[in-house]
Amino acid sequence: AGTTTTCESLVMGVPVVTLRGDNHAHNVGVSLLTQIPSTRHLISDTPEQFVSICAQLASDFESLSNLRNNLREDMVNSELCNGPHYMTKVGEAFHYMWDKWLKSE
């Protein structure tokens, strides 16, 4: 569930199925797919669900084709590629941390 590999796959129109885990490394895919509405159904909570999602994708060529044809645009139009929004959120996080630190003094 590497960040760069997942993002590159999505931009190239290759769907990524991910399995939710209990630490950051296992949830990178979850974080990324959550930001793209058309890929949220590719997040699984159990190994059985992971296999089921993969099998469903592999057997429904029309849905897979539609997903692949729109994935790049969906990725580019998502919050993941919205630089101004991202910088606003980073600035808010810095202000929050600074205020928290000031209050601890």
mmCIF file of N, CA, C and O in Angstrom:
data_model
loop_
_atom_site.group_PDB
_atom_site.id
_atom_site.type_symbol
_atom_site.label_atom_id
_atom_site.label_comp_id
_atom_site.label_asym_id
_atom_site.label_seq_id
_atom_site.Cartn_x
_atom_site.Cartn_y
_atom_site.Cartn_z
ATOM 1 N N ALA A 1 0.843 -1.199 0.000
ATOM 2 C CA ALA A 1 0.000 0.000 0.000
ATOM 3 C C ALA A 1 0.869 1.237 0.000
ATOM 4 O O ALA A 1 0.751 2.095 0.848
ATOM 5 N N GLY A 2 1.789 1.318 -0.949
ATOM 6 C CA GLY A 2 2.651 2.488 -1.029
ATOM 7 C C GLY A 2 1.925 3.698 -1.603
ATOM 8 O O GLY A 2 1.134 3.574 -2.525
ATOM 9 N N THR A 3 2.201 4.843 -1.050
ATOM 10 C CA THR A 3 1.524 6.070 -1.467
ATOM 11 C C THR A 3 1.794 6.382 -2.937
ATOM 12 O O THR A 3 0.856 6.602 -3.708
ATOM 13 N N THR A 4 3.050 6.404 -3.313
ATOM 14 C CA THR A 4 3.401 6.781 -4.690
ATOM 15 C C THR A 4 2.853 5.771 -5.687
ATOM 16 O O THR A 4 2.251 6.151 -6.700
ATOM 17 N N THR A 5 3.031 4.504 -5.427
ATOM 18 C CA THR A 5 2.548 3.471 -6.347
ATOM 19 C C THR A 5 1.034 3.531 -6.495
ATOM 20 O O THR A 5 0.494 3.419 -7.604
ATOM 21 N N THR A 6 0.333 3.725 -5.397
ATOM 22 C CA THR A 6 -1.126 3.819 -5.448
ATOM 23 C C THR A 6 -1.556 5.030 -6.259
ATOM 24 O O THR A 6 -2.418 4.924 -7.136
ATOM 25 N N CYS A 7 -0.955 6.184 -5.991
ATOM 26 C CA CYS A 7 -1.315 7.403 -6.736
ATOM 27 C C CYS A 7 -1.000 7.255 -8.223
ATOM 28 O O CYS A 7 -1.812 7.647 -9.071
ATOM 29 N N GLU A 8 0.156 6.708 -8.544
ATOM 30 C CA GLU A 8 0.516 6.521 -9.952
ATOM 31 C C GLU A 8 -0.467 5.574 -10.638
ATOM 32 O O GLU A 8 -0.868 5.807 -11.776
ATOM 33 N N SER A 9 -0.850 4.515 -9.959
ATOM 34 C CA SER A 9 -1.819 3.573 -10.531
ATOM 35 C C SER A 9 -3.140 4.263 -10.812
ATOM 36 O O SER A 9 -3.721 4.122 -11.891
ATOM 37 N N LEU A 10 -3.634 5.022 -9.845
ATOM 38 C CA LEU A 10 -4.919 5.700 -10.003
ATOM 39 C C LEU A 10 -4.880 6.711 -11.145
ATOM 40 O O LEU A 10 -5.813 6.783 -11.944
ATOM 41 N N VAL A 11 -3.796 7.473 -11.245
ATOM 42 C CA VAL A 11 -3.676 8.455 -12.324
ATOM 43 C C VAL A 11 -3.612 7.767 -13.685
ATOM 44 O O VAL A 11 -4.097 8.295 -14.683
ATOM 45 N N MET A 12 -3.067 6.554 -13.730
ATOM 46 C CA MET A 12 -2.993 5.810 -14.992
ATOM 47 C C MET A 12 -4.274 5.038 -15.286
ATOM 48 O O MET A 12 -4.366 4.331 -16.275
ATOM 49 N N GLY A 13 -5.273 5.176 -14.402
ATOM 50 C CA GLY A 13 -6.551 4.507 -14.639
ATOM 51 C C GLY A 13 -6.588 3.058 -14.194
ATOM 52 O O GLY A 13 -7.436 2.294 -14.643
ATOM 53 N N VAL A 14 -5.678 2.692 -13.315
ATOM 54 C CA VAL A 14 -5.642 1.322 -12.810
ATOM 55 C C VAL A 14 -6.271 1.305 -11.410
ATOM 56 O O VAL A 14 -5.728 1.896 -10.485
ATOM 57 N N PRO A 15 -7.412 0.652 -11.255
ATOM 58 C CA PRO A 15 -8.054 0.606 -9.942
ATOM 59 C C PRO A 15 -7.176 -0.105 -8.912
ATOM 60 O O PRO A 15 -6.435 -1.026 -9.243
ATOM 61 N N VAL A 16 -7.280 0.337 -7.686
ATOM 62 C CA VAL A 16 -6.532 -0.247 -6.581
ATOM 63 C C VAL A 16 -7.535 -0.682 -5.522
ATOM 64 O O VAL A 16 -8.367 0.107 -5.087
ATOM 65 N N VAL A 17 -7.460 -1.932 -5.122
ATOM 66 C CA VAL A 17 -8.293 -2.449 -4.031
ATOM 67 C C VAL A 17 -7.402 -2.499 -2.804
ATOM 68 O O VAL A 17 -6.245 -2.910 -2.881
ATOM 69 N N THR A 18 -7.924 -2.057 -1.670
ATOM 70 C CA THR A 18 -7.108 -2.017 -0.458
ATOM 71 C C THR A 18 -7.846 -2.651 0.717
ATOM 72 O O THR A 18 -9.073 -2.686 0.735
ATOM 73 N N LEU A 19 -7.061 -3.122 1.664
ATOM 74 C CA LEU A 19 -7.587 -3.761 2.873
ATOM 75 C C LEU A 19 -7.258 -2.873 4.067
ATOM 76 O O LEU A 19 -6.085 -2.604 4.339
ATOM 77 N N ARG A 20 -8.303 -2.399 4.734
ATOM 78 C CA ARG A 20 -8.117 -1.556 5.921
ATOM 79 C C ARG A 20 -7.314 -2.326 6.968
ATOM 80 O O ARG A 20 -7.516 -3.520 7.164
ATOM 81 N N GLY A 21 -6.378 -1.633 7.636
ATOM 82 C CA GLY A 21 -5.539 -2.277 8.642
ATOM 83 C C GLY A 21 -5.556 -1.534 9.956
ATOM 84 O O GLY A 21 -6.372 -0.641 10.172
ATOM 85 N N ASP A 22 -4.592 -1.877 10.812
ATOM 86 C CA ASP A 22 -4.566 -1.283 12.137
ATOM 87 C C ASP A 22 -3.387 -0.336 12.368
ATOM 88 O O ASP A 22 -3.096 0.039 13.491
ATOM 89 N N ASN A 23 -2.697 0.039 11.287
ATOM 90 C CA ASN A 23 -1.629 1.032 11.430
ATOM 91 C C ASN A 23 -1.520 1.867 10.156
ATOM 92 O O ASN A 23 -2.165 1.574 9.153
ATOM 93 N N HIS A 24 -0.723 2.912 10.209
ATOM 94 C CA HIS A 24 -0.624 3.853 9.091
ATOM 95 C C HIS A 24 -0.273 3.167 7.771
ATOM 96 O O HIS A 24 -0.914 3.421 6.749
ATOM 97 N N ALA A 25 0.710 2.311 7.794
ATOM 98 C CA ALA A 25 1.160 1.663 6.556
ATOM 99 C C ALA A 25 0.047 0.868 5.897
ATOM 100 O O ALA A 25 -0.030 0.794 4.674
ATOM 101 N N HIS A 26 -0.827 0.296 6.704
ATOM 102 C CA HIS A 26 -1.928 -0.500 6.156
ATOM 103 C C HIS A 26 -3.111 0.354 5.722
ATOM 104 O O HIS A 26 -4.045 -0.168 5.120
ATOM 105 N N ASN A 27 -3.081 1.629 6.053
ATOM 106 C CA ASN A 27 -4.229 2.482 5.750
ATOM 107 C C ASN A 27 -3.954 3.591 4.750
ATOM 108 O O ASN A 27 -4.813 4.439 4.517
ATOM 109 N N VAL A 28 -2.790 3.595 4.147
ATOM 110 C CA VAL A 28 -2.491 4.603 3.127
ATOM 111 C C VAL A 28 -3.497 4.503 1.983
ATOM 112 O O VAL A 28 -4.070 5.499 1.550
ATOM 113 N N GLY A 29 -3.735 3.297 1.518
ATOM 114 C CA GLY A 29 -4.704 3.094 0.439
ATOM 115 C C GLY A 29 -6.091 3.558 0.837
ATOM 116 O O GLY A 29 -6.811 4.168 0.042
ATOM 117 N N VAL A 30 -6.476 3.293 2.073
ATOM 118 C CA VAL A 30 -7.782 3.726 2.568
ATOM 119 C C VAL A 30 -7.867 5.250 2.528
ATOM 120 O O VAL A 30 -8.862 5.822 2.057
ATOM 121 N N SER A 31 -6.824 5.913 3.010
ATOM 122 C CA SER A 31 -6.811 7.386 3.010
ATOM 123 C C SER A 31 -6.945 7.942 1.594
ATOM 124 O O SER A 31 -7.681 8.901 1.360
ATOM 125 N N LEU A 32 -6.229 7.350 0.660
ATOM 126 C CA LEU A 32 -6.267 7.837 -0.717
ATOM 127 C C LEU A 32 -7.611 7.548 -1.375
ATOM 128 O O LEU A 32 -8.219 8.446 -1.973
ATOM 129 N N LEU A 33 -8.087 6.316 -1.282
ATOM 130 C CA LEU A 33 -9.341 5.952 -1.947
ATOM 131 C C LEU A 33 -10.545 6.681 -1.360
ATOM 132 O O LEU A 33 -11.516 6.944 -2.072
ATOM 133 N N THR A 34 -10.479 7.038 -0.097
ATOM 134 C CA THR A 34 -11.570 7.771 0.540
ATOM 135 C C THR A 34 -11.750 9.148 -0.097
ATOM 136 O O THR A 34 -12.869 9.674 -0.137
ATOM 137 N N GLN A 35 -10.676 9.717 -0.614
ATOM 138 C CA GLN A 35 -10.736 11.058 -1.203
ATOM 139 C C GLN A 35 -11.289 11.072 -2.632
ATOM 140 O O GLN A 35 -11.540 12.143 -3.189
ATOM 141 N N ILE A 36 -11.472 9.903 -3.219
ATOM 142 C CA ILE A 36 -11.984 9.810 -4.593
ATOM 143 C C ILE A 36 -13.317 9.068 -4.530
ATOM 144 O O ILE A 36 -13.344 7.848 -4.350
ATOM 145 N N PRO A 37 -14.430 9.783 -4.655
ATOM 146 C CA PRO A 37 -15.739 9.133 -4.490
ATOM 147 C C PRO A 37 -15.930 7.861 -5.323
ATOM 148 O O PRO A 37 -16.528 6.906 -4.843
ATOM 149 N N SER A 38 -15.406 7.827 -6.515
ATOM 150 C CA SER A 38 -15.631 6.661 -7.384
ATOM 151 C C SER A 38 -14.811 5.435 -6.978
ATOM 152 O O SER A 38 -14.961 4.365 -7.573
ATOM 153 N N THR A 39 -13.942 5.564 -5.976
ATOM 154 C CA THR A 39 -13.120 4.423 -5.559
ATOM 155 C C THR A 39 -13.404 3.958 -4.130
ATOM 156 O O THR A 39 -12.790 2.997 -3.666
ATOM 157 N N ARG A 40 -14.317 4.596 -3.449
ATOM 158 C CA ARG A 40 -14.586 4.225 -2.046
ATOM 159 C C ARG A 40 -15.060 2.777 -1.913
ATOM 160 O O ARG A 40 -14.807 2.145 -0.894
ATOM 161 N N HIS A 41 -15.706 2.264 -2.942
ATOM 162 C CA HIS A 41 -16.181 0.880 -2.896
ATOM 163 C C HIS A 41 -15.041 -0.136 -3.022
ATOM 164 O O HIS A 41 -15.263 -1.336 -2.884
ATOM 165 N N LEU A 42 -13.829 0.335 -3.242
ATOM 166 C CA LEU A 42 -12.669 -0.543 -3.376
ATOM 167 C C LEU A 42 -11.931 -0.737 -2.046
ATOM 168 O O LEU A 42 -10.886 -1.379 -2.003
ATOM 169 N N ILE A 43 -12.485 -0.199 -0.972
ATOM 170 C CA ILE A 43 -11.908 -0.349 0.368
ATOM 171 C C ILE A 43 -12.582 -1.542 1.046
ATOM 172 O O ILE A 43 -13.804 -1.592 1.152
ATOM 173 N N SER A 44 -11.779 -2.492 1.492
ATOM 174 C CA SER A 44 -12.332 -3.676 2.162
ATOM 175 C C SER A 44 -11.955 -3.671 3.646
ATOM 176 O O SER A 44 -10.931 -3.102 4.031
ATOM 177 N N ASP A 45 -12.785 -4.311 4.433
ATOM 178 C CA ASP A 45 -12.540 -4.401 5.869
ATOM 179 C C ASP A 45 -12.060 -5.781 6.305
ATOM 180 O O ASP A 45 -11.565 -5.935 7.423
ATOM 181 N N THR A 46 -12.213 -6.778 5.449
ATOM 182 C CA THR A 46 -11.788 -8.139 5.770
ATOM 183 C C THR A 46 -11.094 -8.744 4.550
ATOM 184 O O THR A 46 -11.341 -8.315 3.414
ATOM 185 N N PRO A 47 -10.265 -9.732 4.768
ATOM 186 C CA PRO A 47 -9.642 -10.410 3.618
ATOM 187 C C PRO A 47 -10.688 -11.006 2.666
ATOM 188 O O PRO A 47 -10.512 -10.956 1.441
ATOM 189 N N GLU A 48 -11.779 -11.512 3.212
ATOM 190 C CA GLU A 48 -12.833 -12.086 2.371
ATOM 191 C C GLU A 48 -13.481 -11.017 1.499
ATOM 192 O O GLU A 48 -13.755 -11.240 0.315
ATOM 193 N N GLN A 49 -13.705 -9.857 2.078
ATOM 194 C CA GLN A 49 -14.290 -8.745 1.316
ATOM 195 C C GLN A 49 -13.309 -8.272 0.239
ATOM 196 O O GLN A 49 -13.715 -7.927 -0.867
ATOM 197 N N PHE A 50 -12.025 -8.273 0.549
ATOM 198 C CA PHE A 50 -10.995 -7.901 -0.426
ATOM 199 C C PHE A 50 -11.083 -8.807 -1.654
ATOM 200 O O PHE A 50 -11.125 -8.334 -2.794
ATOM 201 N N VAL A 51 -11.126 -10.110 -1.424
ATOM 202 C CA VAL A 51 -11.223 -11.077 -2.517
ATOM 203 C C VAL A 51 -12.524 -10.875 -3.289
ATOM 204 O O VAL A 51 -12.538 -10.916 -4.527
ATOM 205 N N SER A 52 -13.601 -10.632 -2.587
ATOM 206 C CA SER A 52 -14.897 -10.422 -3.234
ATOM 207 C C SER A 52 -14.882 -9.196 -4.141
ATOM 208 O O SER A 52 -15.398 -9.232 -5.265
ATOM 209 N N ILE A 53 -14.297 -8.104 -3.665
ATOM 210 C CA ILE A 53 -14.213 -6.880 -4.481
ATOM 211 C C ILE A 53 -13.384 -7.150 -5.733
ATOM 212 O O ILE A 53 -13.766 -6.755 -6.843
ATOM 213 N N CYS A 54 -12.251 -7.817 -5.575
ATOM 214 C CA CYS A 54 -11.391 -8.140 -6.722
ATOM 215 C C CYS A 54 -12.128 -9.016 -7.729
ATOM 216 O O CYS A 54 -12.066 -8.770 -8.946
ATOM 217 N N ALA A 55 -12.830 -10.028 -7.238
ATOM 218 C CA ALA A 55 -13.562 -10.940 -8.127
ATOM 219 C C ALA A 55 -14.675 -10.198 -8.853
ATOM 220 O O ALA A 55 -14.895 -10.427 -10.049
ATOM 221 N N GLN A 56 -15.346 -9.309 -8.155
ATOM 222 C CA GLN A 56 -16.432 -8.536 -8.775
ATOM 223 C C GLN A 56 -15.877 -7.638 -9.876
ATOM 224 O O GLN A 56 -16.436 -7.568 -10.970
ATOM 225 N N LEU A 57 -14.765 -6.969 -9.599
ATOM 226 C CA LEU A 57 -14.131 -6.120 -10.615
ATOM 227 C C LEU A 57 -13.721 -6.935 -11.837
ATOM 228 O O LEU A 57 -13.939 -6.517 -12.976
ATOM 229 N N ALA A 58 -13.136 -8.087 -11.596
ATOM 230 C CA ALA A 58 -12.641 -8.930 -12.686
ATOM 231 C C ALA A 58 -13.758 -9.525 -13.528
ATOM 232 O O ALA A 58 -13.548 -9.841 -14.702
ATOM 233 N N SER A 59 -14.941 -9.646 -12.956
ATOM 234 C CA SER A 59 -16.032 -10.299 -13.690
ATOM 235 C C SER A 59 -17.016 -9.320 -14.326
ATOM 236 O O SER A 59 -17.843 -9.729 -15.132
ATOM 237 N N ASP A 60 -16.926 -8.054 -13.994
ATOM 238 C CA ASP A 60 -17.851 -7.052 -14.553
ATOM 239 C C ASP A 60 -17.054 -6.097 -15.437
ATOM 240 O O ASP A 60 -16.640 -5.025 -15.008
ATOM 241 N N PHE A 61 -16.834 -6.522 -16.676
ATOM 242 C CA PHE A 61 -15.981 -5.761 -17.584
ATOM 243 C C PHE A 61 -16.519 -4.367 -17.875
ATOM 244 O O PHE A 61 -15.747 -3.424 -18.018
ATOM 245 N N GLU A 62 -17.820 -4.218 -17.944
ATOM 246 C CA GLU A 62 -18.392 -2.896 -18.229
ATOM 247 C C GLU A 62 -18.109 -1.922 -17.093
ATOM 248 O O GLU A 62 -17.668 -0.798 -17.330
ATOM 249 N N SER A 63 -18.342 -2.338 -15.860
ATOM 250 C CA SER A 63 -18.066 -1.471 -14.705
ATOM 251 C C SER A 63 -16.572 -1.174 -14.590
ATOM 252 O O SER A 63 -16.180 -0.036 -14.300
ATOM 253 N N LEU A 64 -15.766 -2.186 -14.801
ATOM 254 C CA LEU A 64 -14.316 -1.998 -14.744
ATOM 255 C C LEU A 64 -13.861 -1.011 -15.812
ATOM 256 O O LEU A 64 -13.064 -0.108 -15.533
ATOM 257 N N SER A 65 -14.387 -1.148 -17.011
ATOM 258 C CA SER A 65 -14.040 -0.236 -18.096
ATOM 259 C C SER A 65 -14.460 1.198 -17.775
ATOM 260 O O SER A 65 -13.690 2.142 -17.990
ATOM 261 N N ASN A 66 -15.662 1.356 -17.248
ATOM 262 C CA ASN A 66 -16.126 2.702 -16.868
ATOM 263 C C ASN A 66 -15.248 3.308 -15.782
ATOM 264 O O ASN A 66 -14.888 4.486 -15.851
ATOM 265 N N LEU A 67 -14.904 2.504 -14.795
ATOM 266 C CA LEU A 67 -14.041 2.981 -13.722
ATOM 267 C C LEU A 67 -12.687 3.396 -14.281
ATOM 268 O O LEU A 67 -12.189 4.483 -13.988
ATOM 269 N N ARG A 68 -12.108 2.550 -15.103
ATOM 270 C CA ARG A 68 -10.787 2.858 -15.678
ATOM 271 C C ARG A 68 -10.821 4.102 -16.555
ATOM 272 O O ARG A 68 -9.903 4.911 -16.526
ATOM 273 N N ASN A 69 -11.885 4.245 -17.338
ATOM 274 C CA ASN A 69 -11.988 5.401 -18.240
ATOM 275 C C ASN A 69 -12.129 6.723 -17.501
ATOM 276 O O ASN A 69 -11.763 7.769 -18.039
ATOM 277 N N ASN A 70 -12.668 6.693 -16.283
ATOM 278 C CA ASN A 70 -12.908 7.931 -15.542
ATOM 279 C C ASN A 70 -11.956 8.146 -14.378
ATOM 280 O O ASN A 70 -11.967 9.215 -13.765
ATOM 281 N N LEU A 71 -11.136 7.166 -14.078
ATOM 282 C CA LEU A 71 -10.315 7.209 -12.873
ATOM 283 C C LEU A 71 -9.317 8.355 -12.866
ATOM 284 O O LEU A 71 -9.160 9.047 -11.859
ATOM 285 N N ARG A 72 -8.651 8.590 -13.971
ATOM 286 C CA ARG A 72 -7.664 9.673 -14.017
ATOM 287 C C ARG A 72 -8.331 11.017 -13.728
ATOM 288 O O ARG A 72 -7.858 11.799 -12.901
ATOM 289 N N GLU A 73 -9.438 11.279 -14.385
ATOM 290 C CA GLU A 73 -10.152 12.540 -14.174
ATOM 291 C C GLU A 73 -10.671 12.636 -12.736
ATOM 292 O O GLU A 73 -10.590 13.696 -12.108
ATOM 293 N N ASP A 74 -11.188 11.528 -12.219
ATOM 294 C CA ASP A 74 -11.673 11.518 -10.836
ATOM 295 C C ASP A 74 -10.537 11.834 -9.864
ATOM 296 O O ASP A 74 -10.723 12.572 -8.899
ATOM 297 N N MET A 75 -9.370 11.263 -10.108
ATOM 298 C CA MET A 75 -8.194 11.505 -9.256
ATOM 299 C C MET A 75 -7.773 12.968 -9.336
ATOM 300 O O MET A 75 -7.588 13.631 -8.320
ATOM 301 N N VAL A 76 -7.649 13.485 -10.545
ATOM 302 C CA VAL A 76 -7.202 14.869 -10.738
ATOM 303 C C VAL A 76 -8.193 15.863 -10.121
ATOM 304 O O VAL A 76 -7.785 16.901 -9.594
ATOM 305 N N ASN A 77 -9.480 15.541 -10.158
ATOM 306 C CA ASN A 77 -10.501 16.442 -9.612
ATOM 307 C C ASN A 77 -10.765 16.217 -8.125
ATOM 308 O O ASN A 77 -11.597 16.909 -7.542
ATOM 309 N N SER A 78 -10.062 15.280 -7.500
ATOM 310 C CA SER A 78 -10.293 14.974 -6.088
ATOM 311 C C SER A 78 -9.525 15.949 -5.190
ATOM 312 O O SER A 78 -8.687 16.729 -5.653
ATOM 313 N N GLU A 79 -9.803 15.846 -3.900
ATOM 314 C CA GLU A 79 -9.089 16.663 -2.918
ATOM 315 C C GLU A 79 -7.596 16.346 -2.906
ATOM 316 O O GLU A 79 -6.789 17.182 -2.501
ATOM 317 N N LEU A 80 -7.222 15.152 -3.355
ATOM 318 C CA LEU A 80 -5.807 14.777 -3.375
ATOM 319 C C LEU A 80 -4.978 15.694 -4.271
ATOM 320 O O LEU A 80 -3.792 15.898 -4.025
ATOM 321 N N CYS A 81 -5.591 16.223 -5.310
ATOM 322 C CA CYS A 81 -4.866 17.061 -6.270
ATOM 323 C C CYS A 81 -5.268 18.531 -6.178
ATOM 324 O O CYS A 81 -4.966 19.311 -7.078
ATOM 325 N N ASN A 82 -5.921 18.901 -5.102
ATOM 326 C CA ASN A 82 -6.360 20.280 -4.906
ATOM 327 C C ASN A 82 -5.357 20.983 -3.995
ATOM 328 O O ASN A 82 -5.515 21.025 -2.777
ATOM 329 N N GLY A 83 -4.313 21.547 -4.600
ATOM 330 C CA GLY A 83 -3.238 22.188 -3.850
ATOM 331 C C GLY A 83 -3.699 23.293 -2.914
ATOM 332 O O GLY A 83 -3.308 23.316 -1.736
ATOM 333 N N PRO A 84 -4.517 24.239 -3.383
ATOM 334 C CA PRO A 84 -4.961 25.310 -2.483
ATOM 335 C C PRO A 84 -5.728 24.776 -1.263
ATOM 336 O O PRO A 84 -5.515 25.250 -0.137
ATOM 337 N N HIS A 85 -6.589 23.805 -1.472
ATOM 338 C CA HIS A 85 -7.328 23.218 -0.348
ATOM 339 C C HIS A 85 -6.365 22.547 0.630
ATOM 340 O O HIS A 85 -6.478 22.708 1.849
ATOM 341 N N TYR A 86 -5.405 21.816 0.086
ATOM 342 C CA TYR A 86 -4.416 21.134 0.915
ATOM 343 C C TYR A 86 -3.634 22.148 1.758
ATOM 344 O O TYR A 86 -3.459 21.953 2.967
ATOM 345 N N MET A 87 -3.185 23.227 1.134
ATOM 346 C CA MET A 87 -2.404 24.218 1.869
ATOM 347 C C MET A 87 -3.252 24.903 2.941
ATOM 348 O O MET A 87 -2.744 25.229 4.020
ATOM 349 N N THR A 88 -4.524 25.112 2.673
ATOM 350 C CA THR A 88 -5.412 25.678 3.692
ATOM 351 C C THR A 88 -5.478 24.737 4.889
ATOM 352 O O THR A 88 -5.386 25.174 6.045
ATOM 353 N N LYS A 89 -5.637 23.448 4.630
ATOM 354 C CA LYS A 89 -5.716 22.461 5.714
ATOM 355 C C LYS A 89 -4.390 22.366 6.481
ATOM 356 O O LYS A 89 -4.388 22.234 7.715
ATOM 357 N N VAL A 90 -3.264 22.439 5.783
ATOM 358 C CA VAL A 90 -1.956 22.411 6.452
ATOM 359 C C VAL A 90 -1.817 23.646 7.342
ATOM 360 O O VAL A 90 -1.388 23.552 8.498
ATOM 361 N N GLY A 91 -2.204 24.800 6.820
ATOM 362 C CA GLY A 91 -2.144 26.033 7.614
ATOM 363 C C GLY A 91 -3.017 25.952 8.852
ATOM 364 O O GLY A 91 -2.608 26.370 9.946
ATOM 365 N N GLU A 92 -4.216 25.395 8.703
ATOM 366 C CA GLU A 92 -5.106 25.220 9.855
ATOM 367 C C GLU A 92 -4.475 24.287 10.890
ATOM 368 O O GLU A 92 -4.576 24.537 12.100
ATOM 369 N N ALA A 93 -3.826 23.236 10.419
ATOM 370 C CA ALA A 93 -3.180 22.294 11.343
ATOM 371 C C ALA A 93 -2.031 22.971 12.082
ATOM 372 O O ALA A 93 -1.869 22.782 13.300
ATOM 373 N N PHE A 94 -1.238 23.772 11.379
ATOM 374 C CA PHE A 94 -0.148 24.493 12.038
ATOM 375 C C PHE A 94 -0.696 25.467 13.077
ATOM 376 O O PHE A 94 -0.150 25.568 14.175
ATOM 377 N N HIS A 95 -1.751 26.190 12.747
ATOM 378 C CA HIS A 95 -2.354 27.118 13.712
ATOM 379 C C HIS A 95 -2.869 26.372 14.934
ATOM 380 O O HIS A 95 -2.691 26.819 16.073
ATOM 381 N N TYR A 96 -3.508 25.241 14.718
ATOM 382 C CA TYR A 96 -4.017 24.427 15.820
ATOM 383 C C TYR A 96 -2.867 23.988 16.733
ATOM 384 O O TYR A 96 -2.956 24.109 17.961
ATOM 385 N N MET A 97 -1.790 23.478 16.118
ATOM 386 C CA MET A 97 -0.651 23.010 16.918
ATOM 387 C C MET A 97 0.008 24.166 17.665
ATOM 388 O O MET A 97 0.385 24.027 18.830
ATOM 389 N N TRP A 98 0.125 25.309 17.017
ATOM 390 C CA TRP A 98 0.733 26.492 17.649
ATOM 391 C C TRP A 98 -0.131 26.952 18.825
ATOM 392 O O TRP A 98 0.391 27.203 19.921
ATOM 393 N N ASP A 99 -1.435 27.038 18.628
ATOM 394 C CA ASP A 99 -2.333 27.442 19.711
ATOM 395 C C ASP A 99 -2.261 26.454 20.869
ATOM 396 O O ASP A 99 -2.241 26.857 22.044
ATOM 397 N N LYS A 100 -2.213 25.179 20.560
ATOM 398 C CA LYS A 100 -2.126 24.147 21.603
ATOM 399 C C LYS A 100 -0.826 24.289 22.389
ATOM 400 O O LYS A 100 -0.807 24.180 23.612
ATOM 401 N N TRP A 101 0.260 24.553 21.681
ATOM 402 C CA TRP A 101 1.550 24.731 22.344
ATOM 403 C C TRP A 101 1.523 25.977 23.228
ATOM 404 O O TRP A 101 2.002 25.950 24.371
ATOM 405 N N LEU A 102 0.962 27.083 22.725
ATOM 406 C CA LEU A 102 0.879 28.314 23.516
ATOM 407 C C LEU A 102 0.094 28.103 24.803
ATOM 408 O O LEU A 102 0.453 28.618 25.866
ATOM 409 N N LYS A 103 -0.981 27.352 24.720
ATOM 410 C CA LYS A 103 -1.820 27.086 25.890
ATOM 411 C C LYS A 103 -1.128 26.175 26.904
ATOM 412 O O LYS A 103 -1.470 26.175 28.078
ATOM 413 N N SER A 104 -0.127 25.423 26.457
ATOM 414 C CA SER A 104 0.585 24.514 27.362
ATOM 415 C C SER A 104 1.692 25.225 28.122
ATOM 416 O O SER A 104 2.247 24.689 29.064
ATOM 417 N N GLU A 105 2.040 26.405 27.690
ATOM 418 C CA GLU A 105 3.130 27.166 28.333
ATOM 419 C C GLU A 105 2.695 27.769 29.633
ATOM 420 O O GLU A 105 1.715 28.259 29.919
#
